[in-house]
PDB file of C-alpha atoms in Angstrom:
ATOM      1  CA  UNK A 228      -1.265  40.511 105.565  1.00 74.00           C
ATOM      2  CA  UNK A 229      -2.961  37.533 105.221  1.00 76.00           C
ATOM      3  CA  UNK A 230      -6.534  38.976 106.008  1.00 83.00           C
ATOM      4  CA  UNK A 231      -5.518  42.257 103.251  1.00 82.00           C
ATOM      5  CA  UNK A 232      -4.791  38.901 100.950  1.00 76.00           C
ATOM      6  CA  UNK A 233      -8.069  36.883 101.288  1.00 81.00           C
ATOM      7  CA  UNK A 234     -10.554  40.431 101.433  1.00 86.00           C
ATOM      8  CA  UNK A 235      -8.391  41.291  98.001  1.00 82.00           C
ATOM      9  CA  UNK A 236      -9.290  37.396  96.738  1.00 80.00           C
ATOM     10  CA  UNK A 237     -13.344  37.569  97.741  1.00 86.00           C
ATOM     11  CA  UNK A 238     -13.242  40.910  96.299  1.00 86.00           C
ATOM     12  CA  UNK A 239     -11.845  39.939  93.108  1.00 83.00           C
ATOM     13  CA  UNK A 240     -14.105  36.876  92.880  1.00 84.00           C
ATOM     14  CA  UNK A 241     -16.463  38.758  93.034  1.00 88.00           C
ATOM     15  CA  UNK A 242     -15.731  41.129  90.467  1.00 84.00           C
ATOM     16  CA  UNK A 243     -15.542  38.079  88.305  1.00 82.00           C
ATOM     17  CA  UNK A 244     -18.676  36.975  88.724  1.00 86.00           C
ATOM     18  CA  UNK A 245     -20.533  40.103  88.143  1.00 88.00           C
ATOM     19  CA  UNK A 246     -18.748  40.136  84.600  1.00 83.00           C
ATOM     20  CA  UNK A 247     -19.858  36.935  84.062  1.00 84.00           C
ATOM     21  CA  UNK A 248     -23.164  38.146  84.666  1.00 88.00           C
ATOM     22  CA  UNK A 249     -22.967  40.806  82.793  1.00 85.00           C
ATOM     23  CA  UNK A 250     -20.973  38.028  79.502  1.00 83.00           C
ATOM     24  CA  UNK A 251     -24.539  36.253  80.255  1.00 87.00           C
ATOM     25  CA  UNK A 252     -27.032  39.350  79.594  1.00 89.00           C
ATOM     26  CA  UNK A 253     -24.951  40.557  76.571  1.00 85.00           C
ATOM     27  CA  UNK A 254     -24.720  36.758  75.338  1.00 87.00           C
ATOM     28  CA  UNK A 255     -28.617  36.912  75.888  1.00 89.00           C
ATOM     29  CA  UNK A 256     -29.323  40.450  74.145  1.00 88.00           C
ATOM     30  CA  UNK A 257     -26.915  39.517  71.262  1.00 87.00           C
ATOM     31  CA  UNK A 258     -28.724  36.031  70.558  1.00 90.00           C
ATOM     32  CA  UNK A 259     -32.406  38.310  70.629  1.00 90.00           C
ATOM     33  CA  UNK A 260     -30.401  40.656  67.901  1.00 89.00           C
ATOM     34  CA  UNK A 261     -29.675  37.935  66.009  1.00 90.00           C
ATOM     35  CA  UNK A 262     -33.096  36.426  65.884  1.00 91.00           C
ATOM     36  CA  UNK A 263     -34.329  39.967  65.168  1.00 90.00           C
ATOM     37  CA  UNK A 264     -32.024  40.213  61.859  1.00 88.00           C
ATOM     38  CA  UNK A 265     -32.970  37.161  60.499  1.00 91.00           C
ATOM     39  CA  UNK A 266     -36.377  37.406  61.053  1.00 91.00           C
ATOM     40  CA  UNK A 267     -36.260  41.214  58.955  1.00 88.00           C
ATOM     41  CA  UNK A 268     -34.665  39.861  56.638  1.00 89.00           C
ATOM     42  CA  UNK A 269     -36.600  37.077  55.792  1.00 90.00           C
ATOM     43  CA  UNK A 270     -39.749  39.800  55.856  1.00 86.00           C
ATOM     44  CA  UNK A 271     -37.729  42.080  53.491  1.00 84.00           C
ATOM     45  CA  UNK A 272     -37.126  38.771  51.254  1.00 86.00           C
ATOM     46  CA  UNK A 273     -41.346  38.311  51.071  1.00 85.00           C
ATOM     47  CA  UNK A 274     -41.668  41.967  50.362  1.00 78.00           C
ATOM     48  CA  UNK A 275     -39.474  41.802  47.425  1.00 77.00           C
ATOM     49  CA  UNK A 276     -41.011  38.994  46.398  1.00 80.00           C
ATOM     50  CA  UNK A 277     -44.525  39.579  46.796  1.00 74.00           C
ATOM     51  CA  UNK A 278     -43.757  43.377  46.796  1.00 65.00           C
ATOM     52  CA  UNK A 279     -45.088  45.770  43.628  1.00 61.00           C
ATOM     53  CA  UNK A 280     -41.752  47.849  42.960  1.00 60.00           C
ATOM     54  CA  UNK A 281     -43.636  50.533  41.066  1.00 64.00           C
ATOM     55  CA  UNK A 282     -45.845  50.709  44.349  1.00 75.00           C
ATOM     56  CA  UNK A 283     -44.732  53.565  46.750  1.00 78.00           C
ATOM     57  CA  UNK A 284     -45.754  52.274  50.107  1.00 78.00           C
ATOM     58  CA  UNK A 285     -43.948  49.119  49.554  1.00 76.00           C
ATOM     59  CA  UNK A 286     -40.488  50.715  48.476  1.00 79.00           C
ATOM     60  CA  UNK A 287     -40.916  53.068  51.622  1.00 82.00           C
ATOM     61  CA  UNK A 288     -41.793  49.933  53.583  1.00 81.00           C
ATOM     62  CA  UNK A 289     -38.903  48.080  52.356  1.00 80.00           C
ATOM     63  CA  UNK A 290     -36.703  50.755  53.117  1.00 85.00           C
ATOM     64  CA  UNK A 291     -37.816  51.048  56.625  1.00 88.00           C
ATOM     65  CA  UNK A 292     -37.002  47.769  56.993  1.00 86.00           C
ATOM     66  CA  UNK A 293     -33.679  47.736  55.426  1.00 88.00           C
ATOM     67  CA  UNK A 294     -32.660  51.239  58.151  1.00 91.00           C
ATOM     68  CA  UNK A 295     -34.097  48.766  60.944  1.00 90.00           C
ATOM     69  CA  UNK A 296     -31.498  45.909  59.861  1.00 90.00           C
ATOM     70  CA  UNK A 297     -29.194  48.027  59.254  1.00 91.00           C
ATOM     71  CA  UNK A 298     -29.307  49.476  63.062  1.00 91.00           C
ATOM     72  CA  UNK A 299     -30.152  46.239  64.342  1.00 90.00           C
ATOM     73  CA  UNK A 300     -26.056  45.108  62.644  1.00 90.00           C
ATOM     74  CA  UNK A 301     -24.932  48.246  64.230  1.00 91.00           C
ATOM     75  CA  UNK A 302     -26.159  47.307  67.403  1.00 89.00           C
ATOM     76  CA  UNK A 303     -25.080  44.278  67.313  1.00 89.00           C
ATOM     77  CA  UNK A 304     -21.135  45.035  66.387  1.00 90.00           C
ATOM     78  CA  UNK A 305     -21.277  47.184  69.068  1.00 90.00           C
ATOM     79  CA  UNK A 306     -22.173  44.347  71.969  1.00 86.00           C
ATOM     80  CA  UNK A 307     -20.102  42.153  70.267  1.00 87.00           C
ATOM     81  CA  UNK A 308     -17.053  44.952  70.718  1.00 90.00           C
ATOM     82  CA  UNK A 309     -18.452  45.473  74.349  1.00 85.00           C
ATOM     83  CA  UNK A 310     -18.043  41.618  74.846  1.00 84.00           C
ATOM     84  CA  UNK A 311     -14.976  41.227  73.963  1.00 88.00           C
ATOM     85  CA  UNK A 312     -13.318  44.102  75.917  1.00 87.00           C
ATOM     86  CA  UNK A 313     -15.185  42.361  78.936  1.00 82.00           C
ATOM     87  CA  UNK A 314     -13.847  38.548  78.025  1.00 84.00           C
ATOM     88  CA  UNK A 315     -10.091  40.301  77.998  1.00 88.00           C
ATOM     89  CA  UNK A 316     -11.170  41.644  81.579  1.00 83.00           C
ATOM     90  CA  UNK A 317     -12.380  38.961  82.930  1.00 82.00           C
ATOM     91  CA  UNK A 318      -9.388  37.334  81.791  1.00 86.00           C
ATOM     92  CA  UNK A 319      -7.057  39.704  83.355  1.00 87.00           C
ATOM     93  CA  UNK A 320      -9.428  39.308  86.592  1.00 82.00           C
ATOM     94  CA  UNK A 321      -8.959  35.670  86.720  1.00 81.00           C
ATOM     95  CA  UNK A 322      -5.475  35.990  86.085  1.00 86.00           C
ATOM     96  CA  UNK A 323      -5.059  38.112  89.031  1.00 83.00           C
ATOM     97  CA  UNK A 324      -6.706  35.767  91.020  1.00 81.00           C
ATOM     98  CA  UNK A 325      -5.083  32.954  90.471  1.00 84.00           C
ATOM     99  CA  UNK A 326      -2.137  34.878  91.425  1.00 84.00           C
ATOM    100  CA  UNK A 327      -3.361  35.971  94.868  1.00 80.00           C
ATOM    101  CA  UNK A 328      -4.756  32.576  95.555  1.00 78.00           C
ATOM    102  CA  UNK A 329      -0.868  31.143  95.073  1.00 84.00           C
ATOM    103  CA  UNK A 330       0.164  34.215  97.389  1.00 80.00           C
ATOM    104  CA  UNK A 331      -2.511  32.631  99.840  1.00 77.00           C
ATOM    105  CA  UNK A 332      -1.251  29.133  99.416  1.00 77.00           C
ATOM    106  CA  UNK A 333       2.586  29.824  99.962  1.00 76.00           C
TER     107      UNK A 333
END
Protein backbone atom coordinates (compact mmCIF):
# COMPACT_ATOMS: atom_id res chain seq x y z
CA UNK A 1 0.00 0.00 0.00
CA UNK A 2 2.64 2.08 0.75
CA UNK A 3 4.77 1.25 -2.45
CA UNK A 4 1.03 1.74 -4.73
CA UNK A 5 1.26 5.28 -2.61
CA UNK A 6 4.82 6.55 -3.40
CA UNK A 7 4.76 5.01 -7.46
CA UNK A 8 1.19 7.13 -7.51
CA UNK A 9 3.33 10.33 -5.85
CA UNK A 10 6.58 10.04 -8.47
CA UNK A 11 4.07 9.53 -11.05
CA UNK A 12 2.13 12.50 -10.32
CA UNK A 13 5.27 14.62 -9.87
CA UNK A 14 6.01 13.90 -12.71
CA UNK A 15 3.05 14.74 -14.52
CA UNK A 16 3.56 18.10 -12.94
CA UNK A 17 6.57 18.81 -14.23
CA UNK A 18 5.95 18.00 -17.77
CA UNK A 19 3.04 20.69 -17.55
CA UNK A 20 5.30 22.96 -16.30
CA UNK A 21 7.28 22.35 -19.22
CA UNK A 22 4.86 22.55 -21.39
CA UNK A 23 3.42 26.43 -19.07
CA UNK A 24 7.25 27.27 -20.11
CA UNK A 25 7.06 26.64 -24.09
CA UNK A 26 3.56 28.25 -24.32
CA UNK A 27 4.86 31.19 -21.94
CA UNK A 28 7.80 31.27 -24.56
CA UNK A 29 5.61 31.05 -27.91
CA UNK A 30 3.08 33.57 -26.44
CA UNK A 31 5.91 36.24 -25.52
CA UNK A 32 7.34 35.60 -29.56
CA UNK A 33 3.41 36.39 -30.53
CA UNK A 34 3.49 39.26 -28.72
CA UNK A 35 6.67 40.68 -30.08
CA UNK A 36 5.33 39.67 -33.51
CA UNK A 37 2.04 41.98 -33.02
CA UNK A 38 3.72 44.83 -31.99
CA UNK A 39 6.27 44.78 -34.33
CA UNK A 40 3.19 44.59 -37.40
CA UNK A 41 1.72 46.99 -36.04
CA UNK A 42 4.20 49.43 -35.73
CA UNK A 43 5.01 48.49 -39.70
CA UNK A 44 1.27 49.00 -40.51
CA UNK A 45 1.59 52.48 -38.49
CA UNK A 46 4.75 53.55 -41.12
CA UNK A 47 2.70 52.33 -44.00
CA UNK A 48 -0.11 54.54 -43.21
CA UNK A 49 2.01 57.09 -42.65
CA UNK A 50 4.38 57.02 -45.34
CA UNK A 51 1.81 54.95 -47.38
CA UNK A 52 0.03 56.62 -50.78
CA UNK A 53 -3.76 55.59 -50.08
CA UNK A 54 -4.72 56.12 -53.71
CA UNK A 55 -1.74 53.61 -54.42
CA UNK A 56 -2.96 49.94 -54.92
CA UNK A 57 -0.01 47.93 -53.81
CA UNK A 58 0.14 49.72 -50.61
CA UNK A 59 -3.67 49.26 -49.61
CA UNK A 60 -3.18 45.47 -50.62
CA UNK A 61 0.01 45.56 -48.56
CA UNK A 62 -1.61 47.08 -45.67
CA UNK A 63 -4.26 44.72 -45.76
CA UNK A 64 -2.02 41.78 -45.74
CA UNK A 65 -0.68 43.02 -42.87
CA UNK A 66 -3.74 43.83 -41.01
CA UNK A 67 -5.09 39.57 -41.91
CA UNK A 68 -1.47 38.71 -40.46
CA UNK A 69 -2.29 40.67 -37.05
CA UNK A 70 -5.33 39.73 -37.07
CA UNK A 71 -4.29 35.79 -37.06
CA UNK A 72 -1.37 36.50 -35.11
CA UNK A 73 -4.46 37.86 -32.01
CA UNK A 74 -6.21 34.74 -32.91
CA UNK A 75 -3.38 32.73 -32.24
CA UNK A 76 -2.57 34.18 -29.49
CA UNK A 77 -6.21 33.95 -27.55
CA UNK A 78 -6.03 30.61 -28.35
CA UNK A 79 -2.55 29.75 -26.25
CA UNK A 80 -3.63 31.98 -23.82
CA UNK A 81 -7.08 29.68 -23.50
CA UNK A 82 -4.71 26.57 -23.79
CA UNK A 83 -2.71 28.06 -20.78
CA UNK A 84 -5.09 28.51 -18.66
CA UNK A 85 -6.91 25.13 -18.92
CA UNK A 86 -3.27 23.77 -18.19
CA UNK A 87 -2.60 26.27 -14.95
CA UNK A 88 -6.22 24.80 -13.57
CA UNK A 89 -4.53 21.26 -14.22
CA UNK A 90 -1.62 21.68 -12.86
CA UNK A 91 -3.40 23.00 -10.04
CA UNK A 92 -5.61 20.10 -9.60
CA UNK A 93 -2.23 17.94 -10.06
CA UNK A 94 -0.56 19.62 -7.25
CA UNK A 95 -3.50 19.44 -5.26
CA UNK A 96 -3.58 15.80 -5.58
CA UNK A 97 -0.25 15.58 -4.58
CA UNK A 98 -0.15 17.22 -1.72
CA UNK A 99 -2.84 14.96 -0.74
CA UNK A 100 -0.98 11.69 -1.35
CA UNK A 101 2.14 13.07 0.17
CA UNK A 102 -0.08 13.59 3.66
CA UNK A 103 -1.39 9.90 2.95
CA UNK A 104 2.48 9.06 2.86
CA UNK A 105 3.25 11.01 5.96
CA UNK A 106 0.41 9.58 8.28
Amino acid sequence: SVFRLVEEHKRQKEEALKKILQLETQLDTKQTLEMQIQELKGKLQVMKHLGDDDNDGVKLKIKEMNDELDDKKSELEELEQMNSVLMTKERQSNNEIQAARKRLIS
